Amino acid sequence: MLLIECPYCGPRDETEYRHGGQAHVPYPADPEALSDREWAEYLFYRDNPRGMLAERWLHTAGCRRWFNTIRDTETYEISAVYPIGAPRPDTAAEAPPGSAAALSPAHHAKGDPAARAIASSGSHARTATAHTAPASAGSPAGGSAAGDPAAPGESPASHPTSEGDER
Amino acid sequence: MADALPQHPDFLWRNPEPRASYDAVIVGGGGHGLATAYYLAVNHGITNTAVLEKGWLAGGNMARNTAIIRSNYLWDESAAIYEHSLKLWEELPAALDYDFLFSQRGVMNLAHTLGDVREGTRRVGANVLNGVDAEWLDPQQVKELCPIINVADDLRYPVMGATYQPRGGIAKHDHVAWALARQCDAMGVYIIQNCEVEGFLTAGDRVTGVETNRGRIATGTVGMAVAGDSWDLAQSAGIRLPIQSHPLQALVSELFEPVHPTVVMSNHVHVYVSQAHKGELVMGAGVDGYTGFGRRGSFHIIEEQLAAAVELFPIFARAHVLRTWGGIVDVTLDASPIISPTPLDGFYVNAGWGTGGFKGTPASGYTFAHTIATGSPHPLNAPFTLDRFETGHLIDEHGAAGVAH
């Protein structure tokens, strides 16, 4: 049983949450420009590393808000919790002591041409050079994390437009 | 105690040192890898082959599954490949000259809601049209086939009927692996344990070998069958797979006299139960909700499946859990496997069997061997290549089969 710290409600059992898969996969900025291969990438291909993974959770049995975590997929340790819309905290600054090395993005060094292709088309990059958007638009958690002292990371006032779209 | 187990043969396989090169290298010495090597030899005459296993033979999901075999899938593509698999299961004990306790004791998929009843009767119809043996049972017929099941209507989710596949059943999974390994070895295949593949050698768009912890092995043909590790290992060859790895748990009770004559699966209350030849009650349920590689899952999954099992089988209330364990399964978005060539010439993947790979072992090996030997898919696995994620011709068994795999 994972103990997951909801940024809004505090630590709760895993059974209160729904796992939402990889974080930071925004809707393509220019959908009509995508090839079939790029659509396949957006719809069906997600990172699945051994090690640190940025992923989303929905607190279904609590506040019903979305948030992100960084979790080690081998030890299941959660080393960061941050709001939807905030950039991935890849630096040690926001991680607990001792996990700095583990947070290095080594697992993401392995490239995949298709993902890069989409990224280079201008629609997405892992650490979200965020399109500016109204805080309430396009995100179920839109703006709700702003000013919440429990939520680490930056204010989500600026975030990818489609971050938080759910399947 | 239940049935006596057959004796092992005196000799199973050699433990040779790896050679410098092979015509084909199969990465992964589980059921699917061994079946692939077996059918490469038997159907295609390719015996200069090595099966590389990072741990011990069949120590991954081949030793962790609940050993259920059935072919009652909804969609035509799935029914075709799984029914082919079931027919191969029916031949293999004789072909491999090894009694691996394949027992066609029937598989029931229970219905607990009107929606389940509709899905089940539809699937029975689809199965019959595809030549798969299937029947619809009413609750009394369920009770006759499995007397220990509770069909009273005062349950939260009463049994409203079941699909039944009489030719389904179970087999002793470790013996299946040993049977395949023994025949592979006899035909000259190198089975190399404790040999972990760490990367792939390529020249342009071709694979030229594998890098292992026991040295470099040259080959122009690599077949990868490493459930759980598929995404990571394929990534190191530059191939991206649409796979998420999840923990899947199972458990056994202590040994009992035979009480459970068939296999009962319920997706709605989510448990599946059979009784192994040795006497343990063998149970499983769904995957844990998160992705992971820890080979362990969360306890609430165990609690919930036992609650479901005790409600369905009141006699289980006094049984004890002896062991629980987890394995790591590859899950695709459509819950169907990938048996496919890749953009890297000579590099083939067999992955994404999700929670139901054991039953597919023979057909997986059969079609993967064909794909490797000829460079293109067999008609049975042509629908299961990577192309489907681009064409949109998904084989969506998540919702369609309506059953735990």
XYZ file of C-alpha atoms in Angstrom:
572
model
C 0.000 0.000 0.000
C 1.530 3.287 -1.061
C 1.184 6.257 1.257
C 0.738 9.238 -1.025
C 0.883 12.831 0.101
C -1.917 14.793 -1.509
C -0.747 18.422 -1.681
C -4.220 19.524 -0.604
C -5.296 16.852 1.913
C -2.093 15.367 3.298
C -0.933 11.758 3.411
C -3.567 9.174 2.457
C -3.640 5.517 1.474
C -3.158 4.607 -2.164
C -6.736 3.294 -2.310
C -7.998 6.895 -2.222
C -6.231 7.708 -5.479
C -6.302 6.874 -9.131
C -3.008 6.612 -10.979
C -3.019 8.926 -13.989
C 0.066 7.817 -15.876
C 2.996 9.863 -17.101
C 2.860 13.582 -16.401
C 3.793 16.381 -18.764
C 2.211 14.995 -21.942
C 0.272 17.956 -23.303
C -2.209 17.805 -26.131
C -0.408 18.517 -29.404
C -0.318 22.240 -30.132
C -1.032 21.720 -33.813
C -2.965 18.430 -34.032
C -3.612 18.603 -37.750
C 0.103 18.733 -38.465
C 0.785 15.375 -36.809
C 1.609 12.262 -38.804
C 0.024 8.922 -37.891
C 3.270 8.000 -36.181
C 3.159 11.159 -34.076
C -0.490 10.573 -33.184
C 0.393 7.035 -32.114
C 3.122 8.493 -29.944
C 0.741 10.928 -28.299
C -2.050 8.398 -27.778
C -0.307 5.148 -26.930
C 3.362 5.648 -26.142
C 4.443 6.659 -22.664
C 7.693 6.513 -20.757
C 8.049 3.420 -18.612
C 11.487 3.691 -17.019
C 13.023 1.777 -14.185
C 13.677 4.622 -11.787
C 12.309 8.122 -11.496
C 9.021 8.796 -13.243
C 6.967 11.989 -13.185
C 3.367 10.857 -13.000
C -0.115 12.119 -12.220
C -2.513 11.109 -9.474
C -6.173 11.938 -8.916
C -7.366 12.065 -5.334
C -10.663 10.387 -6.215
C -11.842 9.715 -2.669
C -10.679 13.038 -1.288
C -10.482 16.477 -2.843
C -10.797 15.039 -6.382
C -7.916 17.160 -7.567
C -5.037 16.159 -9.820
C -1.412 16.552 -8.873
C 1.978 15.200 -9.917
C 4.604 13.149 -8.152
C 8.091 11.937 -8.871
C 8.160 8.248 -7.919
C 10.862 5.622 -8.182
C 9.289 2.719 -10.063
C 11.615 0.187 -8.452
C 11.509 1.241 -4.787
C 8.100 2.993 -5.095
C 9.498 5.888 -3.038
C 7.852 9.223 -3.796
C 10.459 11.966 -3.695
C 8.460 14.988 -4.859
C 4.841 16.118 -4.985
C 3.925 19.134 -7.077
C 0.893 20.744 -8.664
C -0.428 20.126 -12.135
C 1.064 22.798 -14.340
C 4.266 23.181 -12.373
C 7.469 22.115 -14.108
C 9.029 18.825 -13.184
C 11.369 19.375 -10.232
C 14.359 17.651 -11.730
C 16.798 19.484 -9.520
C 17.683 18.444 -6.018
C 16.317 21.695 -4.595
C 12.806 20.408 -4.134
C 13.640 16.828 -3.312
C 14.241 15.360 0.111
C 17.861 14.988 1.234
C 19.612 11.980 -0.196
C 17.578 11.710 -3.341
C 19.492 14.248 -5.369
C 21.413 11.662 -7.337
C 18.322 9.596 -7.887
C 16.552 12.584 -9.337
C 19.086 13.062 -12.077
C 17.399 12.628 -15.407
C 19.665 9.787 -16.491
C 16.712 7.584 -17.268
C 15.548 10.043 -19.812
C 18.815 10.278 -21.628
C 17.845 7.433 -23.919
C 16.360 9.233 -26.812
C 13.463 8.270 -28.917
C 13.255 9.909 -32.293
C 9.476 10.011 -32.384
C 9.151 11.831 -29.101
C 11.798 14.259 -30.188
C 9.982 14.727 -33.437
C 6.888 15.868 -31.634
C 8.879 17.998 -29.284
C 10.709 19.655 -32.104
C 7.458 20.394 -33.859
C 6.940 22.842 -31.072
C 4.152 21.148 -29.208
C 5.827 19.623 -26.238
C 8.950 19.429 -24.246
C 9.449 17.497 -21.081
C 10.093 20.375 -18.776
C 7.369 22.440 -20.259
C 8.429 25.763 -21.570
C 4.803 26.414 -20.946
C 2.446 28.318 -23.094
C 0.919 31.065 -21.102
C -2.736 30.479 -20.418
C -5.408 31.588 -18.007
C -4.992 29.583 -14.836
C -8.451 28.133 -15.090
C -8.293 26.991 -18.695
C -7.728 23.480 -19.896
C -6.885 21.919 -16.590
C -9.157 20.188 -14.087
C -6.914 21.464 -11.345
C -6.675 24.807 -13.039
C -5.358 27.422 -10.729
C -6.412 25.608 -7.619
C -2.893 25.088 -6.461
C -1.955 28.722 -6.642
C -1.000 30.029 -3.283
C -1.560 26.696 -1.559
C 1.219 26.449 0.974
C 1.092 22.649 0.825
C 1.939 22.618 -2.837
C 5.617 22.766 -3.675
C 6.839 23.994 -6.993
C 6.019 27.090 -8.909
C 2.653 28.681 -9.248
C 0.686 27.111 -12.069
C -0.325 30.474 -13.406
C 1.773 29.649 -16.413
C 1.370 26.107 -17.647
C 0.909 24.086 -20.816
C -2.589 24.684 -22.082
C -3.623 21.083 -22.150
C -1.763 19.777 -19.162
C -4.190 17.769 -17.113
C -6.320 16.479 -19.947
C -7.379 13.004 -18.929
C -8.149 9.915 -20.863
C -3.142 -35.221 -0.896
C -4.064 -34.608 -4.477
C -2.434 -36.169 -7.534
C 1.087 -37.487 -7.378
C 3.410 -35.461 -9.573
C 5.257 -37.249 -12.344
C 8.982 -37.823 -11.915
C 11.385 -35.501 -13.661
C 13.371 -36.935 -16.528
C 16.965 -37.727 -15.557
C 18.375 -35.028 -17.781
C 16.843 -31.728 -18.890
C 19.433 -29.448 -20.499
C 23.136 -28.595 -20.602
C 24.563 -25.409 -19.159
C 27.003 -24.485 -21.914
C 29.285 -21.469 -22.177
C 28.079 -18.954 -24.756
C 29.684 -19.132 -28.191
C 30.901 -16.111 -30.139
C 28.017 -16.132 -32.581
C 24.675 -17.720 -33.406
C 22.240 -17.582 -36.290
C 19.618 -16.285 -33.878
C 19.595 -15.123 -30.278
C 16.437 -15.229 -28.191
C 16.587 -12.828 -25.272
C 14.586 -14.195 -22.367
C 14.459 -17.785 -21.144
C 10.840 -17.781 -20.061
C 8.011 -19.685 -21.641
C 7.717 -17.465 -24.691
C 11.454 -17.410 -25.388
C 11.750 -21.169 -25.032
C 8.671 -21.796 -27.166
C 10.153 -19.499 -29.817
C 13.427 -21.421 -29.857
C 11.478 -24.681 -29.977
C 9.385 -23.676 -32.985
C 12.378 -22.095 -34.744
C 13.959 -25.532 -34.618
C 10.895 -27.674 -35.300
C 9.095 -25.561 -37.902
C 11.981 -23.711 -39.540
C 15.049 -25.907 -39.034
C 16.943 -23.138 -37.257
C 18.892 -24.718 -34.418
C 22.060 -22.616 -34.205
C 20.270 -20.558 -31.603
C 20.933 -19.321 -28.090
C 18.329 -18.523 -25.463
C 19.837 -15.976 -23.069
C 18.307 -15.768 -19.611
C 19.455 -13.158 -17.100
C 18.433 -15.241 -14.095
C 17.439 -18.850 -13.966
C 15.343 -20.548 -16.579
C 11.650 -19.661 -16.316
C 12.152 -17.740 -13.071
C 10.126 -14.723 -14.157
C 6.464 -14.647 -15.036
C 6.597 -18.255 -16.252
C 6.882 -19.286 -12.604
C 4.539 -16.608 -11.265
C 1.350 -16.903 -13.284
C -1.814 -18.732 -12.242
C -1.430 -21.220 -15.111
C -4.862 -20.696 -16.656
C -5.371 -21.710 -20.281
C -8.397 -20.709 -22.366
C -9.189 -19.221 -25.771
C -12.630 -17.663 -25.298
C -11.744 -14.157 -26.469
C -14.286 -11.903 -28.142
C -12.489 -10.477 -31.155
C -11.707 -12.612 -34.193
C -7.970 -11.844 -34.127
C -7.664 -12.854 -30.475
C -9.833 -15.939 -30.792
C -7.705 -17.080 -33.742
C -4.342 -16.825 -32.023
C -5.492 -18.087 -28.617
C -7.442 -20.970 -30.146
C -4.352 -21.911 -32.139
C -2.491 -21.791 -28.857
C -5.021 -24.090 -27.203
C -4.723 -26.584 -30.072
C -0.937 -26.530 -29.642
C -1.367 -27.091 -25.892
C -3.395 -30.184 -26.782
C -0.489 -31.518 -28.900
C 2.466 -30.494 -26.773
C 2.507 -33.114 -23.996
C 3.011 -35.802 -26.647
C 5.250 -33.698 -28.897
C 7.511 -32.763 -25.996
C 7.258 -36.237 -24.479
C 6.674 -34.689 -21.087
C 3.610 -34.845 -18.862
C 3.325 -31.255 -17.700
C -0.113 -31.884 -16.199
C -2.164 -30.110 -18.836
C -5.642 -30.573 -17.426
C -8.646 -29.544 -19.508
C -10.918 -29.132 -16.533
C -12.872 -26.249 -18.055
C -12.875 -22.496 -17.417
C -15.901 -20.534 -16.230
C -16.233 -16.772 -16.448
C -18.964 -15.718 -14.038
C -21.580 -13.059 -14.691
C -22.848 -11.003 -11.739
C -24.778 -8.217 -13.413
C -27.121 -7.845 -16.349
C -24.243 -6.220 -18.207
C -22.053 -9.250 -17.505
C -24.830 -11.550 -18.772
C -25.132 -9.624 -22.001
C -21.368 -9.513 -22.504
C -21.040 -13.219 -21.730
C -23.786 -14.398 -24.034
C -22.409 -12.202 -26.788
C -18.949 -13.652 -26.286
C -20.295 -17.226 -26.333
C -21.909 -16.435 -29.692
C -18.701 -14.939 -31.042
C -16.690 -17.916 -29.794
C -19.013 -20.442 -31.439
C -18.754 -18.567 -34.743
C -14.961 -18.728 -34.425
C -14.907 -22.451 -33.700
C -14.051 -21.978 -30.033
C -15.953 -24.284 -27.681
C -18.201 -22.130 -25.513
C -21.460 -22.529 -23.622
C -23.678 -20.351 -21.509
C -24.506 -21.782 -18.086
C -27.351 -20.753 -15.803
C -26.645 -20.583 -12.061
C -27.822 -24.155 -11.437
C -25.508 -25.460 -14.171
C -22.678 -23.458 -12.595
C -23.442 -25.177 -9.280
C -23.499 -28.619 -10.896
C -20.070 -28.135 -12.451
C -18.574 -26.527 -9.351
C -20.481 -27.640 -6.236
C -18.524 -25.444 -3.810
C -19.653 -22.210 -5.428
C -22.348 -20.148 -3.739
C -25.141 -19.349 -6.193
C -27.578 -17.989 -3.600
C -29.180 -14.704 -4.603
C -28.469 -12.918 -1.316
C -24.892 -12.046 -2.254
C -23.934 -8.495 -3.062
C -23.080 -9.753 -6.556
C -24.983 -13.021 -7.057
C -23.940 -15.491 -9.754
C -26.309 -14.839 -12.660
C -24.685 -17.289 -15.052
C -21.339 -18.014 -16.634
C -19.587 -18.639 -19.883
C -17.916 -22.026 -19.939
C -15.110 -23.334 -22.104
C -14.765 -27.082 -21.463
C -11.385 -27.324 -23.243
C -9.843 -24.653 -21.043
C -7.892 -25.586 -17.948
C -4.501 -25.378 -16.300
C -0.987 -26.793 -16.724
C 2.007 -26.985 -14.439
C 3.896 -23.963 -15.669
C 7.428 -24.801 -14.527
C 7.174 -28.241 -16.100
C 6.074 -26.622 -19.363
C 9.286 -24.585 -19.371
C 11.420 -27.614 -18.549
C 9.697 -29.672 -21.240
C 10.411 -27.011 -23.854
C 13.974 -26.479 -22.638
C 14.751 -30.187 -22.738
C 13.610 -30.510 -26.350
C 15.390 -27.312 -27.385
C 18.591 -28.569 -25.827
C 18.226 -31.937 -27.552
C 17.944 -30.153 -30.903
C 21.155 -28.221 -30.278
C 19.828 -24.936 -28.905
C 22.101 -23.272 -26.351
C 20.237 -22.406 -23.171
C 22.427 -19.964 -21.283
C 21.343 -18.916 -17.812
C 22.796 -16.054 -15.769
C 23.486 -14.226 -19.002
C 21.994 -10.744 -18.956
C 21.682 -8.758 -22.153
C 22.883 -5.220 -21.502
C 22.583 -3.744 -24.939
C 22.479 -4.373 -28.650
C 25.092 -3.939 -31.349
C 23.943 -2.354 -34.562
C 25.337 -1.365 -37.916
C 23.170 1.179 -39.646
C 19.610 -0.079 -39.429
C 20.612 -3.670 -38.666
C 21.203 -5.509 -35.444
C 24.556 -7.277 -35.413
C 24.814 -8.697 -31.934
C 24.121 -8.469 -28.251
C 26.260 -7.195 -25.416
C 25.942 -9.395 -22.335
C 27.478 -9.666 -18.891
C 29.266 -12.739 -20.279
C 30.656 -11.042 -23.327
C 29.657 -10.023 -26.787
C 27.668 -12.396 -28.995
C 27.371 -11.772 -32.717
C 24.081 -12.467 -34.472
C 22.032 -10.952 -37.243
C 18.756 -11.983 -35.666
C 17.477 -11.122 -32.212
C 14.089 -12.078 -30.789
C 13.217 -10.351 -27.537
C 10.734 -11.994 -25.142
C 11.377 -10.379 -21.773
C 7.988 -9.538 -20.274
C 8.180 -6.788 -17.696
C 11.512 -5.548 -19.028
C 10.371 -5.097 -22.629
C 10.130 -1.311 -22.633
C 13.518 -0.776 -21.053
C 15.420 -3.322 -23.130
C 13.817 -2.298 -26.419
C 14.665 1.299 -25.565
C 18.329 0.341 -25.426
C 17.985 -0.848 -29.031
C 16.417 2.494 -29.917
C 12.956 0.960 -30.245
C 10.132 2.560 -28.336
C 7.246 0.306 -27.243
C 3.714 1.314 -26.216
C 3.977 -0.597 -22.963
C 3.467 0.168 -19.299
C 4.780 -2.283 -16.705
C 2.558 -3.122 -13.752
C 2.898 -5.435 -10.772
C 0.514 -8.403 -10.892
C 0.098 -10.475 -7.757
C -1.020 -14.028 -7.093
C -1.294 -16.225 -4.042
C -1.709 -19.827 -2.920
C -3.285 -21.468 0.103
C -1.898 -24.460 1.919
C -2.564 -27.869 0.348
C -6.071 -29.325 0.439
C -7.864 -32.418 -0.743
C -9.403 -31.788 -4.175
C -12.443 -29.552 -3.675
C -12.425 -27.359 -6.756
C -12.903 -29.279 -10.009
C -12.635 -26.496 -12.586
C -11.321 -22.941 -13.061
C -13.575 -20.077 -11.979
C -12.923 -16.498 -13.021
C -14.933 -13.467 -12.066
C -14.079 -10.114 -13.476
C -16.816 -8.270 -11.666
C -15.787 -9.182 -8.120
C -12.302 -9.800 -9.518
C -10.793 -13.054 -8.493
C -9.825 -16.188 -10.372
C -9.361 -19.515 -8.654
C -8.254 -22.995 -9.504
C -6.795 -25.822 -7.471
C -3.351 -26.999 -8.470
C -2.598 -30.687 -8.816
C -0.608 -30.557 -5.597
C -3.665 -29.207 -3.772
C -3.093 -25.474 -3.300
C -5.888 -23.075 -4.131
C -4.309 -20.712 -6.654
C -5.781 -17.211 -6.915
C -5.150 -14.004 -8.726
C -6.856 -10.728 -9.523
C -6.008 -7.576 -11.425
C -2.831 -5.557 -11.723
C -1.876 -2.915 -9.214
C -2.959 0.517 -10.374
C 0.470 2.069 -10.654
C 3.376 1.203 -12.909
C 6.349 -0.422 -11.285
C 9.108 -2.985 -11.348
C 9.244 -3.911 -7.657
C 7.865 -7.447 -8.110
C 5.542 -6.701 -5.258
C 2.186 -5.019 -5.119
C -0.139 -3.554 -2.536
C -1.886 -5.613 0.102
C -5.361 -4.268 -0.583
C -5.331 -6.180 -3.879
C -4.861 -9.407 -1.899
C -7.525 -8.424 0.634
C -10.100 -7.632 -2.037
C -9.575 -10.826 -4.010
C -9.839 -12.929 -0.851
C -13.050 -11.150 0.117
C -14.435 -11.969 -3.315
C -13.224 -15.569 -3.127
C -14.755 -16.188 0.303
C -18.079 -14.768 -0.784
C -18.147 -16.992 -3.853
C -16.672 -20.035 -2.086
C -17.716 -20.027 1.601
C -15.636 -23.183 2.115
C -12.483 -21.077 1.625
C -13.141 -19.070 4.786
C -11.015 -21.400 6.905
C -8.154 -21.679 4.429
C -4.894 -19.853 5.027
C -2.804 -17.894 2.607
C 0.526 -19.640 2.324
C 2.367 -17.331 -0.051
C 1.744 -14.217 -2.109
C 4.065 -12.866 -4.778
C 4.211 -10.453 -7.651
C 5.509 -10.415 -11.175
C 5.847 -7.571 -13.648
C 3.589 -7.618 -16.678
C 3.701 -5.551 -19.874
C 0.395 -3.812 -20.453
C -0.532 -2.305 -23.811
C -3.339 0.183 -24.296
C -5.534 -2.432 -25.994
C -4.588 -5.356 -23.727
C -3.320 -7.324 -26.715
C 0.213 -8.537 -27.315
C 2.846 -7.246 -29.730
C 4.571 -9.891 -31.880
C 6.327 -7.799 -34.421
C 9.236 -6.815 -36.598
C 10.678 -3.412 -35.703
C 12.333 -0.558 -37.576
C 15.670 -2.161 -36.642
C 16.314 -4.951 -39.173
C 16.779 -8.331 -37.549
C 15.332 -7.147 -34.243
C 11.952 -8.611 -33.320
C 9.823 -8.041 -30.243
C 7.382 -10.297 -28.464
C 5.869 -8.288 -25.642
C 2.756 -6.768 -24.174
C 0.999 -9.999 -23.203
C -0.289 -8.216 -20.132
C -1.776 -10.459 -17.512
C -2.548 -13.377 -19.822
C 0.650 -14.521 -21.452
C 0.872 -18.045 -20.093
C -2.039 -19.382 -22.121
C -0.494 -17.849 -25.216
C 2.919 -19.485 -24.757
C 2.708 -22.024 -27.616
C 1.144 -19.694 -30.193
C 3.450 -16.913 -29.126
C 6.460 -19.091 -29.850
C 4.907 -20.482 -33.020
C 4.127 -17.098 -34.572
C 7.232 -15.344 -33.247
C 9.427 -18.101 -34.701
C 7.690 -17.618 -38.050
C 8.204 -13.854 -37.849
C 11.883 -14.278 -37.008
C 12.537 -16.987 -39.599
C 10.785 -15.269 -42.483
C 11.126 -11.614 -41.520
C 7.396 -11.056 -41.701
C 4.452 -11.981 -39.496
C 2.454 -15.191 -39.666
C -1.228 -14.538 -40.541
C -2.084 -15.247 -36.899
C 0.127 -12.456 -35.565
C -0.160 -10.028 -38.483
C -2.888 -8.120 -36.570
C -0.587 -7.963 -33.520
C 2.300 -5.969 -34.952
C 3.352 -2.485 -33.889
C 1.615 -1.033 -36.959
C -1.774 -1.216 -35.275
C -0.980 1.701 -33.013
C -0.598 3.864 -36.108
C -3.370 2.429 -38.275
C -5.794 2.426 -35.366
C -6.696 -1.243 -35.892
C -6.507 -1.948 -32.188
C -7.669 -5.271 -30.793
C -9.328 -3.927 -27.713
C -9.631 -6.822 -25.328
C -9.690 -4.585 -22.246
C -13.381 -4.027 -22.479
C -14.310 -6.652 -25.023
C -13.349 -9.836 -23.277
C -14.725 -8.502 -20.043
C -12.618 -11.016 -18.192
C -9.478 -11.009 -16.196
C -6.790 -12.390 -18.430
